[in-house]
Amino acid sequence: MNLAQRDLQCIWHPYTHRNAESSAADFPIPIVRGEGVYLFDEQGNKYIDAISSWWVNIHGHAHPYIAEKVAAQLKTLEHVIFAGFTHQPAVELAERLLQILPSNQSKVFYSDNGSTAVEVALKMAVQYWANNGFKKNKIIAFDNAYHGDTFGAMSVSARSGFTKPFSSLLFEVIHIPVPVKGNEEASFTKLRTEILNLHNEIAAFIFEPLVLGAGGMLMYEAAALDQLISICKQNEILTIADEVMTGFGRTGELFASDHLQQQPDIICLSKGLTGGTMPMGITTCTQELFNTFISDDRSKTLYHGHSYTANPLACTAALASLDLLLKDECRNNIQRISKHMQSLAGNLKKVSSLTNIRCTGTILAVDVVTNEQTSYFNTLRDKLYHFFLSKGIILRPLGNTVYIMPPYCISDEDLQYIFQCITTLFVSDSAE
């Protein structure tokens, strides 16, 4: 048996539909190595990783600088319990992150991934009010939101086919419309109405700033989010920025929150944090929030932790990734890609079978006109996915939404090639 066949004998893949009649075309592609923006399979085929392997890889695969730093750390300290102990990589990473995050952020809590970063944020917010003597446990979130796959993260995400089997186990959340262009007032009005009805019960508003990822790459303006945060602050509601996807340069700034005039109370980070090298999550918060957990009363402690909290190898990878991110070369690449995306977006508007063409920083998304209901389960997705694979491009459409979110090392030539493949497909489909 080849590697793909052996895989099917023993592995259960994420977000992967299988049926009894699955063909060889549905087998996982065995990847044997990566280099920069490219991945290579066991047959020697080369693929452009145009979605950064689920949005995590920001500097390119097998980056020698990150590998060198992690290898050196592996020979010194691979892991140590983080309750009652600390180490240089964890302290240095926290110090350096707080220097570049919004200025109100003061403390760093380590976890394992984006979902756990969100879980920590929700627990921080609810317990903040409990520690202050208030019972405020309602959460506000956007329609179409996605914040992860653990139960708390699912609860604050949109109800969908993904969450349906667990619906009776999820806590209730107040959903408000996404303030996309032309829908801002509806979002503001809904928020104010819910606050009026439940003012003393709302603990926090959680949001994906500027871009909702898995919900369909929905994009909205910073001014609208500033208004929503301002309303929350006026009504003593904590705000949580889920920057798991948008952090580390994706929106053109280091963090999507850098586009804002207002500052969130809590920020969730993961994905690009380690440059795509290994899993890690971080939740940061203000000093004011942290202070409510300082008490002689032990019940006011945040009793949350993970076995691999602040893993030294992951911290080291994150530090190396930060070194690369803050170099002029990387910052220039982010700006270059952002400008190229704007240019491509303008050209794609000429293709009649594409609609809602949008771009924020290094993220470009388009919706394909379809007769089916637009959702993640749109059958057009499989056709698109396999077409791009045949062209040596890894794209993973969200139903009928095609998006590009590449590593920052991608060349203009590769971006142009991806654009040409998209245009060729849809222009030829329109002709038919």
Short mmCIF file of C-alpha atoms in Angstrom, two decimals:
data_model
loop_
_atom_site.label_atom_id
_atom_site.label_comp_id
_atom_site.label_asym_id
_atom_site.label_seq_id
_atom_site.Cartn_x
_atom_site.Cartn_y
_atom_site.Cartn_z
CA MET A 1 0.00 0.00 0.00
CA ASN A 2 1.13 3.54 -0.66
CA LEU A 3 1.14 6.22 2.03
CA ALA A 4 -2.35 7.52 1.20
CA GLN A 5 -3.83 4.01 1.44
CA ARG A 6 -2.05 3.35 4.73
CA ASP A 7 -3.38 6.68 6.01
CA LEU A 8 -6.96 5.66 5.27
CA GLN A 9 -6.49 2.49 7.31
CA CYS A 10 -5.73 4.32 10.53
CA ILE A 11 -6.35 8.10 10.44
CA TRP A 12 -9.46 10.23 10.89
CA HIS A 13 -8.93 13.59 9.15
CA PRO A 14 -10.44 16.95 10.22
CA TYR A 15 -13.31 18.52 8.29
CA THR A 16 -13.19 15.67 5.78
CA HIS A 17 -16.32 14.06 4.38
CA ARG A 18 -16.09 10.34 3.60
CA ASN A 19 -18.61 7.96 2.11
CA ALA A 20 -18.58 4.30 1.13
CA GLU A 21 -17.90 5.18 -2.49
CA SER A 22 -14.96 7.54 -1.96
CA SER A 23 -12.55 7.27 -4.87
CA ALA A 24 -8.80 7.62 -5.19
CA ALA A 25 -9.39 11.30 -5.99
CA ASP A 26 -10.56 11.73 -2.39
CA PHE A 27 -7.44 10.16 -0.88
CA PRO A 28 -5.20 12.50 1.15
CA ILE A 29 -2.17 13.78 -0.78
CA PRO A 30 1.07 12.62 0.86
CA ILE A 31 3.34 15.64 1.33
CA VAL A 32 7.01 14.81 1.82
CA ARG A 33 8.61 18.23 2.14
CA GLY A 34 8.04 21.97 2.05
CA GLU A 35 10.13 24.88 0.88
CA GLY A 36 8.96 28.48 1.04
CA VAL A 37 5.49 28.81 -0.45
CA TYR A 38 5.68 25.32 -2.00
CA LEU A 39 4.73 21.82 -0.83
CA PHE A 40 5.94 18.68 -2.64
CA ASP A 41 4.17 15.32 -2.74
CA GLU A 42 5.73 11.85 -2.99
CA GLN A 43 5.33 11.92 -6.78
CA GLY A 44 7.38 15.11 -7.02
CA ASN A 45 4.41 17.35 -7.79
CA LYS A 46 4.74 20.93 -6.54
CA TYR A 47 1.85 22.90 -5.00
CA ILE A 48 1.56 26.57 -4.14
CA ASP A 49 0.25 26.71 -0.57
CA ALA A 50 -2.10 29.62 -1.27
CA ILE A 51 -3.94 29.29 2.08
CA SER A 52 -0.86 28.99 4.31
CA SER A 53 -1.91 25.51 5.45
CA TRP A 54 -5.06 26.67 7.23
CA TRP A 55 -3.72 30.20 7.72
CA VAL A 56 -0.82 29.30 10.01
CA ASN A 57 2.27 29.54 7.81
CA ILE A 58 3.36 33.14 7.38
CA HIS A 59 7.06 32.87 6.45
CA GLY A 60 7.09 29.78 4.23
CA HIS A 61 7.60 26.09 4.94
CA ALA A 62 10.72 24.65 6.60
CA HIS A 63 12.12 28.11 7.27
CA PRO A 64 15.80 27.56 8.15
CA TYR A 65 15.95 30.34 10.77
CA ILE A 66 12.99 29.00 12.77
CA ALA A 67 14.30 25.43 12.43
CA GLU A 68 17.73 26.46 13.70
CA LYS A 69 16.31 28.22 16.77
CA VAL A 70 13.95 25.34 17.67
CA ALA A 71 16.74 22.77 17.21
CA ALA A 72 19.00 24.68 19.59
CA GLN A 73 16.22 24.97 22.18
CA LEU A 74 15.47 21.24 21.88
CA LYS A 75 18.98 20.49 23.12
CA THR A 76 18.50 22.75 26.15
CA LEU A 77 14.93 22.33 27.43
CA GLU A 78 12.05 20.67 25.62
CA HIS A 79 9.34 21.20 28.27
CA VAL A 80 8.66 21.96 31.91
CA ILE A 81 5.44 22.26 33.91
CA PHE A 82 4.38 25.93 33.83
CA ALA A 83 2.57 25.97 37.18
CA GLY A 84 5.17 27.15 39.68
CA PHE A 85 7.97 27.28 37.08
CA THR A 86 9.00 29.53 34.21
CA HIS A 87 11.68 29.74 31.53
CA GLN A 88 13.44 32.26 29.30
CA PRO A 89 11.50 31.67 26.02
CA ALA A 90 8.11 32.15 27.73
CA VAL A 91 9.12 35.34 29.53
CA GLU A 92 10.84 36.83 26.48
CA LEU A 93 7.91 36.02 24.19
CA ALA A 94 5.42 37.64 26.57
CA GLU A 95 7.62 40.73 26.88
CA ARG A 96 8.02 41.10 23.14
CA LEU A 97 4.36 40.52 22.33
CA LEU A 98 3.24 43.13 24.85
CA GLN A 99 5.55 45.62 23.16
CA ILE A 100 3.71 45.29 19.83
CA LEU A 101 0.13 44.52 20.92
CA PRO A 102 -2.32 47.37 21.68
CA SER A 103 -0.90 49.39 24.57
CA ASN A 104 -3.60 48.42 27.08
CA GLN A 105 -2.58 44.73 27.03
CA SER A 106 -0.61 43.78 30.12
CA LYS A 107 -0.66 40.03 30.82
CA VAL A 108 -0.13 36.90 28.68
CA PHE A 109 -1.82 33.54 29.30
CA TYR A 110 -0.47 30.58 27.32
CA SER A 111 -2.52 27.69 25.93
CA ASP A 112 -2.43 25.25 23.00
CA ASN A 113 -4.40 26.57 20.00
CA GLY A 114 -6.97 29.07 18.79
CA SER A 115 -9.97 27.33 20.33
CA THR A 116 -8.34 27.17 23.75
CA ALA A 117 -7.25 30.81 23.47
CA VAL A 118 -10.95 31.64 23.03
CA GLU A 119 -12.00 29.35 25.90
CA VAL A 120 -9.56 31.16 28.19
CA ALA A 121 -10.86 34.55 27.06
CA LEU A 122 -14.48 33.60 27.77
CA LYS A 123 -13.59 32.26 31.21
CA MET A 124 -11.55 35.39 31.98
CA ALA A 125 -14.49 37.61 31.02
CA VAL A 126 -17.17 35.74 32.95
CA GLN A 127 -15.02 35.27 36.05
CA TYR A 128 -13.94 38.92 35.95
CA TRP A 129 -17.52 39.90 36.69
CA ALA A 130 -18.00 37.08 39.21
CA ASN A 131 -14.87 38.16 41.08
CA ASN A 132 -16.31 41.68 41.21
CA GLY A 133 -19.59 40.39 42.65
CA PHE A 134 -21.71 40.50 39.48
CA LYS A 135 -23.52 37.64 37.76
CA LYS A 136 -22.94 38.58 34.14
CA ASN A 137 -22.60 35.54 31.88
CA LYS A 138 -24.24 36.45 28.56
CA ILE A 139 -21.98 36.73 25.52
CA ILE A 140 -22.58 38.75 22.35
CA ALA A 141 -21.14 37.49 19.04
CA PHE A 142 -21.59 38.09 15.33
CA ASP A 143 -23.87 36.15 13.04
CA ASN A 144 -21.70 33.83 10.90
CA ALA A 145 -18.94 33.87 13.52
CA TYR A 146 -16.45 31.05 13.93
CA HIS A 147 -14.29 30.91 17.05
CA GLY A 148 -13.24 27.26 17.26
CA ASP A 149 -14.42 23.71 17.85
CA THR A 150 -14.32 23.25 21.62
CA PHE A 151 -17.66 23.65 23.39
CA GLY A 152 -17.22 27.22 24.57
CA ALA A 153 -15.81 28.27 21.21
CA MET A 154 -18.66 26.50 19.39
CA SER A 155 -21.17 28.23 21.64
CA VAL A 156 -19.99 31.71 20.61
CA SER A 157 -19.84 30.67 16.95
CA ALA A 158 -22.76 30.64 14.52
CA ARG A 159 -25.15 27.72 14.74
CA SER A 160 -24.53 25.55 11.68
CA GLY A 161 -24.25 22.02 10.38
CA PHE A 162 -20.97 21.81 12.28
CA THR A 163 -22.58 22.52 15.65
CA LYS A 164 -26.03 20.93 15.14
CA PRO A 165 -25.28 17.57 16.85
CA PHE A 166 -24.22 19.47 19.97
CA SER A 167 -26.85 22.22 19.97
CA SER A 168 -28.47 21.13 23.24
CA LEU A 169 -25.10 21.31 24.98
CA LEU A 170 -24.12 24.81 23.85
CA PHE A 171 -24.85 27.87 25.98
CA GLU A 172 -27.06 30.58 24.55
CA VAL A 173 -25.39 33.52 22.85
CA ILE A 174 -26.78 36.85 21.64
CA HIS A 175 -26.01 37.22 17.94
CA ILE A 176 -25.89 40.56 16.13
CA PRO A 177 -25.50 41.25 12.39
CA VAL A 178 -22.02 41.68 10.93
CA PRO A 179 -21.61 45.41 10.11
CA VAL A 180 -20.71 44.83 6.47
CA LYS A 181 -21.03 47.87 4.21
CA GLY A 182 -24.62 49.07 4.16
CA ASN A 183 -25.58 47.03 7.24
CA GLU A 184 -23.77 49.02 9.92
CA GLU A 185 -26.85 50.63 11.46
CA ALA A 186 -28.64 47.30 11.78
CA SER A 187 -25.65 45.98 13.73
CA PHE A 188 -25.49 49.03 16.01
CA THR A 189 -29.24 48.98 16.62
CA LYS A 190 -29.31 45.27 17.46
CA LEU A 191 -26.44 45.69 19.92
CA ARG A 192 -28.11 48.63 21.66
CA THR A 193 -31.43 46.77 21.84
CA GLU A 194 -29.85 43.68 23.41
CA ILE A 195 -27.96 45.81 25.91
CA LEU A 196 -31.16 47.61 26.85
CA ASN A 197 -32.91 44.29 27.41
CA LEU A 198 -30.06 42.46 29.16
CA HIS A 199 -27.67 45.18 30.31
CA ASN A 200 -26.84 43.70 33.70
CA GLU A 201 -26.31 40.21 32.31
CA ILE A 202 -23.88 40.75 29.40
CA ALA A 203 -20.29 39.87 30.22
CA ALA A 204 -18.54 40.34 26.88
CA PHE A 205 -18.71 40.91 23.14
CA ILE A 206 -16.42 38.59 21.14
CA PHE A 207 -15.58 39.34 17.51
CA GLU A 208 -13.22 38.54 14.66
CA PRO A 209 -11.87 42.01 13.83
CA LEU A 210 -12.36 43.17 10.20
CA VAL A 211 -12.55 39.65 8.69
CA LEU A 212 -14.76 36.70 9.65
CA GLY A 213 -12.76 33.69 8.48
CA ALA A 214 -14.61 30.37 8.31
CA GLY A 215 -17.92 32.24 8.21
CA GLY A 216 -17.20 33.12 4.59
CA MET A 217 -14.37 35.67 4.68
CA LEU A 218 -16.87 38.44 5.44
CA MET A 219 -15.14 41.81 5.66
CA TYR A 220 -16.18 45.05 7.32
CA GLU A 221 -14.66 48.43 8.19
CA ALA A 222 -12.69 49.36 11.30
CA ALA A 223 -14.94 52.39 11.92
CA ALA A 224 -17.95 50.10 12.37
CA LEU A 225 -16.11 47.91 14.87
CA ASP A 226 -14.91 51.01 16.74
CA GLN A 227 -18.53 52.04 17.14
CA LEU A 228 -19.56 48.61 18.46
CA ILE A 229 -16.66 48.53 20.94
CA SER A 230 -17.49 52.06 22.07
CA ILE A 231 -21.10 51.07 22.76
CA CYS A 232 -19.86 48.11 24.83
CA LYS A 233 -17.44 50.24 26.82
CA GLN A 234 -20.17 52.77 27.58
CA ASN A 235 -22.23 49.91 29.01
CA GLU A 236 -19.47 48.11 30.95
CA ILE A 237 -19.24 45.13 28.61
CA LEU A 238 -15.81 43.56 28.05
CA THR A 239 -14.60 43.18 24.47
CA ILE A 240 -12.68 40.18 23.12
CA ALA A 241 -10.78 40.40 19.82
CA ASP A 242 -10.34 36.95 18.31
CA GLU A 243 -7.17 37.62 16.31
CA VAL A 244 -6.39 33.94 15.81
CA MET A 245 -6.59 34.42 12.03
CA THR A 246 -6.05 38.16 11.62
CA GLY A 247 -2.99 38.47 13.85
CA PHE A 248 0.62 38.80 12.69
CA GLY A 249 0.19 40.85 9.56
CA ARG A 250 -2.80 39.31 7.78
CA THR A 251 -4.77 42.58 7.53
CA GLY A 252 -1.77 44.71 6.55
CA GLU A 253 -1.01 45.80 10.12
CA LEU A 254 0.63 43.62 12.77
CA PHE A 255 -2.81 43.07 14.30
CA ALA A 256 -6.28 43.88 13.03
CA SER A 257 -6.80 45.78 16.29
CA ASP A 258 -4.13 48.23 15.08
CA HIS A 259 -6.68 49.56 12.57
CA LEU A 260 -8.94 50.59 15.47
CA GLN A 261 -9.21 53.71 17.61
CA GLN A 262 -10.69 51.62 20.43
CA GLN A 263 -8.75 48.87 22.21
CA PRO A 264 -10.19 45.44 23.14
CA ASP A 265 -9.90 44.23 26.73
CA ILE A 266 -8.84 40.71 25.73
CA ILE A 267 -7.03 39.41 22.62
CA CYS A 268 -6.81 35.81 21.38
CA LEU A 269 -3.82 34.69 19.28
CA SER A 270 -2.67 31.49 17.58
CA LYS A 271 -2.15 30.30 13.94
CA GLY A 272 0.63 32.62 12.67
CA LEU A 273 2.04 32.94 16.21
CA THR A 274 4.75 30.32 15.68
CA GLY A 275 5.08 30.89 11.94
CA GLY A 276 3.17 27.67 11.33
CA THR A 277 5.84 25.57 13.05
CA MET A 278 3.91 24.09 15.97
CA PRO A 279 0.66 24.61 17.89
CA MET A 280 0.33 27.35 20.47
CA GLY A 281 -2.34 29.70 21.78
CA ILE A 282 -2.17 32.94 23.70
CA THR A 283 -4.77 35.08 25.45
CA THR A 284 -3.75 38.57 26.58
CA CYS A 285 -5.65 40.98 28.81
CA THR A 286 -5.50 44.33 30.54
CA GLN A 287 -3.99 44.92 33.97
CA GLU A 288 -7.41 45.95 35.27
CA LEU A 289 -8.87 42.59 34.33
CA PHE A 290 -5.91 40.69 35.77
CA ASN A 291 -6.15 42.59 39.07
CA THR A 292 -9.57 41.09 39.83
CA PHE A 293 -7.92 37.64 40.05
CA ILE A 294 -5.48 38.83 42.74
CA SER A 295 -7.04 38.02 46.09
CA ASP A 296 -6.57 36.21 49.39
CA ASP A 297 -9.72 34.35 48.35
CA ARG A 298 -8.44 31.31 46.44
CA SER A 299 -11.79 30.90 44.68
CA LYS A 300 -10.97 33.99 42.62
CA THR A 301 -8.07 32.19 40.90
CA LEU A 302 -8.40 31.39 37.19
CA TYR A 303 -8.28 27.61 37.41
CA HIS A 304 -7.34 26.84 33.84
CA GLY A 305 -4.27 25.23 32.33
CA HIS A 306 -2.84 22.80 29.79
CA SER A 307 -0.10 20.20 30.07
CA TYR A 308 1.89 21.93 27.32
CA THR A 309 1.27 25.49 28.51
CA ALA A 310 4.13 27.77 27.37
CA ASN A 311 6.04 24.88 25.81
CA PRO A 312 9.64 26.15 25.39
CA LEU A 313 9.91 24.83 21.82
CA ALA A 314 6.71 26.59 20.75
CA CYS A 315 7.78 29.79 22.51
CA THR A 316 11.13 29.61 20.72
CA ALA A 317 9.42 29.12 17.37
CA ALA A 318 7.21 32.13 18.10
CA LEU A 319 10.22 34.25 19.01
CA ALA A 320 11.96 33.27 15.76
CA SER A 321 8.80 34.02 13.80
CA LEU A 322 8.60 37.44 15.47
CA ASP A 323 12.20 38.14 14.46
CA LEU A 324 11.26 37.48 10.84
CA LEU A 325 7.92 39.31 11.03
CA LEU A 326 9.47 42.52 12.31
CA LYS A 327 12.19 42.66 9.65
CA ASP A 328 11.77 45.32 6.97
CA GLU A 329 11.78 42.57 4.33
CA CYS A 330 8.68 40.93 5.80
CA ARG A 331 6.85 44.21 6.37
CA ASN A 332 7.61 45.20 2.79
CA ASN A 333 6.33 41.83 1.54
CA ILE A 334 3.07 42.30 3.44
CA GLN A 335 2.58 45.69 1.81
CA ARG A 336 3.57 44.31 -1.60
CA ILE A 337 1.07 41.44 -1.35
CA SER A 338 -1.65 43.78 -0.06
CA LYS A 339 -1.20 46.08 -3.09
CA HIS A 340 -1.13 43.10 -5.45
CA MET A 341 -4.34 41.76 -3.89
CA GLN A 342 -6.06 45.12 -4.44
CA SER A 343 -5.00 45.05 -8.08
CA LEU A 344 -6.20 41.46 -8.55
CA ALA A 345 -9.51 42.30 -6.86
CA GLY A 346 -10.05 45.10 -9.32
CA ASN A 347 -9.42 42.81 -12.28
CA LEU A 348 -11.67 40.04 -10.94
CA LYS A 349 -14.62 42.46 -10.91
CA LYS A 350 -14.66 42.08 -14.70
CA VAL A 351 -15.55 38.36 -14.40
CA SER A 352 -19.34 38.05 -14.52
CA SER A 353 -19.53 34.72 -12.66
CA LEU A 354 -17.78 36.21 -9.61
CA THR A 355 -19.38 38.54 -7.09
CA ASN A 356 -18.70 40.24 -3.76
CA ILE A 357 -14.99 40.62 -4.51
CA ARG A 358 -13.28 41.85 -1.36
CA CYS A 359 -9.81 42.35 0.00
CA THR A 360 -8.26 43.20 3.37
CA GLY A 361 -4.48 43.23 3.63
CA THR A 362 -3.08 39.93 2.36
CA ILE A 363 -6.54 38.29 2.18
CA LEU A 364 -8.56 38.20 -1.05
CA ALA A 365 -11.98 36.55 -1.31
CA VAL A 366 -14.62 36.17 -4.03
CA ASP A 367 -18.00 34.48 -4.19
CA VAL A 368 -18.85 32.30 -7.17
CA VAL A 369 -22.34 32.88 -8.57
CA THR A 370 -24.30 29.66 -8.02
CA ASN A 371 -27.86 28.42 -8.17
CA GLU A 372 -27.39 26.56 -4.89
CA GLN A 373 -27.88 28.03 -1.46
CA THR A 374 -24.63 29.70 -0.52
CA SER A 375 -23.12 27.77 2.37
CA TYR A 376 -20.10 25.70 3.35
CA PHE A 377 -21.89 22.62 2.00
CA ASN A 378 -22.31 24.03 -1.52
CA THR A 379 -21.30 21.21 -3.90
CA LEU A 380 -19.39 23.67 -6.09
CA ARG A 381 -16.68 23.54 -3.46
CA ASP A 382 -15.38 20.09 -4.52
CA LYS A 383 -15.19 21.06 -8.19
CA LEU A 384 -13.22 24.20 -7.33
CA TYR A 385 -10.91 22.39 -4.92
CA HIS A 386 -9.93 19.69 -7.40
CA PHE A 387 -9.56 22.15 -10.28
CA PHE A 388 -7.01 24.21 -8.37
CA LEU A 389 -5.16 21.08 -7.21
CA SER A 390 -4.85 20.06 -10.86
CA LYS A 391 -3.16 23.42 -11.46
CA GLY A 392 -0.73 22.92 -8.58
CA ILE A 393 -2.51 25.33 -6.22
CA ILE A 394 -3.83 24.52 -2.73
CA LEU A 395 -7.04 26.48 -2.18
CA ARG A 396 -9.78 25.28 0.15
CA PRO A 397 -13.02 27.06 -0.82
CA LEU A 398 -15.61 27.78 1.86
CA GLY A 399 -18.56 26.48 -0.14
CA ASN A 400 -18.80 28.87 -3.08
CA THR A 401 -16.33 31.34 -1.53
CA VAL A 402 -12.80 31.18 -2.94
CA TYR A 403 -10.11 32.96 -0.94
CA ILE A 404 -6.35 33.45 -1.11
CA MET A 405 -4.27 33.88 2.06
CA PRO A 406 -0.66 33.05 1.19
CA PRO A 407 2.61 33.07 3.15
CA TYR A 408 4.36 36.44 2.97
CA CYS A 409 7.20 34.97 0.91
CA ILE A 410 4.96 34.35 -2.11
CA SER A 411 6.18 36.01 -5.29
CA ASP A 412 4.18 38.32 -7.53
CA GLU A 413 4.60 35.70 -10.26
CA ASP A 414 2.89 33.02 -8.16
CA LEU A 415 0.11 35.43 -7.19
CA GLN A 416 -0.40 36.26 -10.85
CA TYR A 417 -0.49 32.55 -11.72
CA ILE A 418 -3.20 31.92 -9.11
CA PHE A 419 -5.17 34.87 -10.47
CA GLN A 420 -4.83 33.58 -14.05
CA CYS A 421 -6.12 30.14 -13.01
CA ILE A 422 -9.12 31.69 -11.26
CA THR A 423 -9.91 33.88 -14.27
CA THR A 424 -9.38 31.06 -16.76
CA LEU A 425 -11.78 28.79 -14.87
CA PHE A 426 -14.58 31.28 -14.52
CA VAL A 427 -14.26 32.97 -17.87
CA SER A 428 -14.40 29.56 -19.58
CA ASP A 429 -17.34 28.51 -17.38
CA SER A 430 -19.16 31.72 -18.31
CA ALA A 431 -18.50 31.02 -21.99
CA GLU A 432 -20.12 27.61 -21.63
#
